[in-house]
Short mmCIF file of C-alpha atoms in Angstrom, two decimals:
data_model
loop_
_atom_site.label_atom_id
_atom_site.label_comp_id
_atom_site.label_asym_id
_atom_site.label_seq_id
_atom_site.Cartn_x
_atom_site.Cartn_y
_atom_site.Cartn_z
CA UNK A 1 -2.15 24.29 -8.89
CA UNK A 2 1.61 23.85 -10.31
CA UNK A 3 3.22 20.93 -11.82
CA UNK A 4 6.28 19.35 -9.93
CA UNK A 5 9.10 18.01 -12.21
CA UNK A 6 11.46 16.21 -11.62
CA UNK A 7 9.82 13.48 -9.80
CA UNK A 8 10.61 14.00 -6.05
CA UNK A 9 13.34 11.58 -4.83
CA UNK A 10 11.48 9.96 -2.00
CA UNK A 11 8.90 8.64 -4.48
CA UNK A 12 11.57 7.26 -6.73
CA UNK A 13 12.02 3.89 -4.71
CA UNK A 14 8.05 3.15 -4.70
CA UNK A 15 7.91 3.83 -8.35
CA UNK A 16 11.05 1.53 -8.91
CA UNK A 17 9.01 -1.20 -6.97
CA UNK A 18 6.00 -0.92 -9.10
CA UNK A 19 8.12 -1.45 -12.32
CA UNK A 20 9.99 -4.35 -11.01
CA UNK A 21 6.31 -5.94 -9.90
CA UNK A 22 5.10 -5.28 -13.40
CA UNK A 23 8.44 -6.75 -15.02
CA UNK A 24 7.69 -9.69 -12.72
CA UNK A 25 4.41 -10.22 -13.88
CA UNK A 26 5.24 -10.21 -17.40
CA UNK A 27 7.75 -12.84 -16.89
CA UNK A 28 5.23 -14.92 -14.99
CA UNK A 29 2.94 -14.48 -18.35
CA UNK A 30 0.28 -12.79 -16.11
CA UNK A 31 -0.61 -10.18 -18.73
CA UNK A 32 -3.71 -9.03 -16.96
CA UNK A 33 -1.82 -8.60 -13.59
CA UNK A 34 1.32 -6.85 -15.65
CA UNK A 35 -1.61 -4.37 -17.41
CA UNK A 36 -2.92 -3.45 -13.72
CA UNK A 37 0.73 -2.67 -12.40
CA UNK A 38 1.82 -0.59 -15.31
CA UNK A 39 -1.27 1.52 -15.16
CA UNK A 40 -0.57 1.97 -11.21
CA UNK A 41 2.82 2.88 -12.12
CA UNK A 42 1.64 5.56 -14.94
CA UNK A 43 -1.04 6.84 -12.35
CA UNK A 44 1.39 7.04 -9.37
CA UNK A 45 4.03 9.02 -11.76
CA UNK A 46 1.68 11.37 -12.75
CA UNK A 47 0.37 12.00 -9.17
CA UNK A 48 3.75 12.75 -7.71
CA UNK A 49 4.28 15.62 -10.44
CA UNK A 50 0.93 17.26 -9.26
CA UNK A 51 1.74 19.53 -6.29
CA UNK A 52 -1.38 21.31 -4.32
CA UNK A 53 -3.94 18.67 -3.30
CA UNK A 54 -6.63 19.95 -1.45
CA UNK A 55 -4.94 19.98 2.43
CA UNK A 56 -6.91 17.23 4.37
CA UNK A 57 -7.66 16.82 7.86
CA UNK A 58 -8.14 14.41 10.65
CA UNK A 59 -11.33 12.66 10.46
CA UNK A 60 -14.34 13.79 12.70
CA UNK A 61 -15.27 11.30 15.57
CA UNK A 62 -18.57 10.69 13.44
CA UNK A 63 -16.86 9.79 10.69
CA UNK A 64 -14.31 7.48 12.55
CA UNK A 65 -17.45 5.77 13.84
CA UNK A 66 -18.73 4.97 10.39
CA UNK A 67 -15.26 3.87 9.56
CA UNK A 68 -15.24 1.53 12.07
CA UNK A 69 -18.57 0.36 11.74
CA UNK A 70 -18.20 -0.40 7.84
CA UNK A 71 -14.76 -1.82 8.77
CA UNK A 72 -16.51 -4.36 11.12
CA UNK A 73 -19.15 -5.24 8.75
CA UNK A 74 -16.39 -5.79 6.03
CA UNK A 75 -14.32 -7.85 8.59
CA UNK A 76 -17.40 -10.06 9.14
CA UNK A 77 -17.44 -10.77 5.07
CA UNK A 78 -14.37 -11.16 4.46
CA UNK A 79 -13.90 -13.82 7.20
CA UNK A 80 -17.10 -15.85 6.13
CA UNK A 81 -16.12 -15.71 2.35
CA UNK A 82 -13.68 -17.85 0.78
CA UNK A 83 -10.30 -16.24 0.59
CA UNK A 84 -10.11 -16.52 -3.38
CA UNK A 85 -14.05 -15.92 -3.64
CA UNK A 86 -15.60 -13.16 -5.94
CA UNK A 87 -17.09 -11.63 -2.73
CA UNK A 88 -13.71 -11.16 -1.46
CA UNK A 89 -12.34 -9.70 -4.60
CA UNK A 90 -14.87 -7.15 -4.93
CA UNK A 91 -14.28 -5.99 -1.24
CA UNK A 92 -10.52 -5.91 -1.67
CA UNK A 93 -11.00 -3.75 -5.14
CA UNK A 94 -13.30 -1.49 -2.97
CA UNK A 95 -11.04 -1.09 -0.01
CA UNK A 96 -7.97 -0.40 -2.42
CA UNK A 97 -10.21 2.47 -4.26
CA UNK A 98 -10.70 4.05 -1.04
CA UNK A 99 -6.99 3.97 0.13
CA UNK A 100 -6.29 5.42 -3.37
CA UNK A 101 -8.53 8.05 -2.89
CA UNK A 102 -7.32 8.97 0.41
CA UNK A 103 -3.59 8.90 -0.45
CA UNK A 104 -4.09 11.03 -3.40
CA UNK A 105 -6.29 13.57 -2.15
CA UNK A 106 -5.78 13.44 1.61
CA UNK A 107 -3.38 15.25 3.61
CA UNK A 108 0.40 15.78 2.08
CA UNK A 109 2.62 17.01 4.80
CA UNK A 110 5.52 19.11 3.63
CA UNK A 111 9.12 18.65 5.31
CA UNK A 112 8.65 22.34 6.52
CA UNK A 113 5.49 21.88 8.12
CA UNK A 114 6.52 18.25 9.61
CA UNK A 115 9.14 20.50 11.52
CA UNK A 116 7.06 22.92 12.69
CA UNK A 117 4.15 20.35 13.76
CA UNK A 118 5.95 17.43 14.94
CA UNK A 119 7.29 16.97 18.33
CA UNK A 120 10.92 16.61 18.95
CA UNK A 121 12.19 13.30 18.22
CA UNK A 122 8.84 12.08 16.49
CA UNK A 123 10.22 12.96 12.95
CA UNK A 124 13.14 10.46 13.56
CA UNK A 125 10.80 7.98 14.51
CA UNK A 126 8.25 8.45 11.88
CA UNK A 127 11.29 8.25 9.19
CA UNK A 128 12.43 4.79 11.12
CA UNK A 129 9.08 3.45 10.76
CA UNK A 130 8.95 4.40 6.93
CA UNK A 131 12.27 2.52 6.53
CA UNK A 132 11.58 -0.28 8.62
CA UNK A 133 8.23 -0.94 6.64
CA UNK A 134 9.80 -0.23 3.34
CA UNK A 135 12.27 -2.88 4.05
CA UNK A 136 9.98 -5.54 5.14
CA UNK A 137 8.01 -4.85 2.11
CA UNK A 138 11.30 -5.23 0.00
CA UNK A 139 12.22 -8.21 1.92
CA UNK A 140 8.90 -10.16 1.11
CA UNK A 141 9.08 -9.12 -2.39
CA UNK A 142 12.52 -10.17 -3.07
CA UNK A 143 11.71 -13.67 -1.26
CA UNK A 144 8.41 -14.08 -3.60
CA UNK A 145 10.38 -13.51 -6.76
CA UNK A 146 13.50 -15.32 -5.74
CA UNK A 147 11.35 -18.43 -4.82
CA UNK A 148 9.25 -18.34 -8.19
CA UNK A 149 12.09 -17.56 -10.49
CA UNK A 150 14.31 -20.10 -9.17
CA UNK A 151 11.84 -22.66 -9.52
CA UNK A 152 10.89 -21.30 -13.02
CA UNK A 153 14.12 -21.46 -14.45
CA UNK A 154 15.30 -24.91 -12.81
CA UNK A 155 17.73 -23.29 -10.45
CA UNK A 156 16.12 -25.08 -7.24
CA UNK A 157 13.91 -27.90 -6.73
CA UNK A 158 10.12 -27.14 -6.47
CA UNK A 159 9.41 -26.91 -2.85
CA UNK A 160 13.16 -26.03 -1.80
CA UNK A 161 12.55 -22.35 -1.38
CA UNK A 162 8.90 -21.95 -0.43
CA UNK A 163 7.07 -18.88 -1.58
CA UNK A 164 5.17 -16.44 0.72
CA UNK A 165 1.60 -18.07 0.10
CA UNK A 166 3.27 -21.47 1.01
CA UNK A 167 4.16 -20.00 4.36
CA UNK A 168 1.21 -18.16 5.27
CA UNK A 169 -1.56 -20.32 3.72
CA UNK A 170 -1.49 -22.77 6.71
CA UNK A 171 -2.24 -19.78 9.10
CA UNK A 172 -4.80 -18.07 6.74
CA UNK A 173 -6.63 -21.36 6.02
CA UNK A 174 -7.36 -21.81 9.74
CA UNK A 175 -10.53 -19.64 11.10
CA UNK A 176 -8.30 -17.98 13.94
CA UNK A 177 -5.46 -16.78 11.58
CA UNK A 178 -7.58 -15.60 9.05
CA UNK A 179 -9.97 -13.60 11.69
CA UNK A 180 -6.68 -12.13 13.20
CA UNK A 181 -5.32 -11.04 9.76
CA UNK A 182 -8.23 -9.34 8.58
CA UNK A 183 -9.22 -7.50 11.50
CA UNK A 184 -5.17 -6.28 12.28
CA UNK A 185 -5.38 -5.65 8.33
CA UNK A 186 -8.55 -3.24 8.06
CA UNK A 187 -7.56 -1.73 11.84
CA UNK A 188 -4.25 -0.76 10.48
CA UNK A 189 -5.75 0.51 7.23
CA UNK A 190 -8.66 2.70 9.00
CA UNK A 191 -6.18 4.18 11.16
CA UNK A 192 -3.75 5.49 8.45
CA UNK A 193 -6.95 6.63 6.48
CA UNK A 194 -8.53 8.57 9.24
CA UNK A 195 -5.28 10.37 9.88
CA UNK A 196 -5.30 11.81 6.44
CA UNK A 197 -9.01 12.24 5.29
CA UNK A 198 -9.46 14.40 2.55
CA UNK A 199 -10.97 18.01 3.79
CA UNK A 200 -11.63 21.48 2.83
CA UNK A 201 -8.46 23.41 2.90
CA UNK A 202 -6.06 25.98 1.40
CA UNK A 203 -4.04 24.55 -1.72
CA UNK A 204 -0.32 24.22 -1.32
#
């Protein structure tokens, strides 16, 4: 295994996002949240330096069925449990750990291998999808930070610019809205994880 330095340019924007979120939590005075994002920033930075993770494979049909079954049970619990309760918090942490495991040890497709295996035009579609999702996350983050800081610093009256939670809470507090969100969130996560499941293979 070799060590790659400096950090790859494509990873820099996401590391900056983690840094900004950590700073935002410090401004809020949420020390535990700030410590969590600082730890995530350090871990993500170290991971970007490591090249040669075991090349992952697409998950087997049996593993996919198992993941779907676990996902359905998880969905039932998340829908039935209070949104901010202990059970929900534990399940979300477990899901986050599983996603982190796949992200670190799963398939890492290089640009060269993508050019060999990706059909014509698909690479452009994937790039546009990354930009679109990244932009959506950035807009949501900027909106949330602006709503909080303008209220904290007295630039806008309370309620003038609602936070994302103020906008989404009426939807997620309803049984139908919460069910749709949970199912869509878990389905998207399972789909992404199964496409990059860690498996035995050569080291790059």
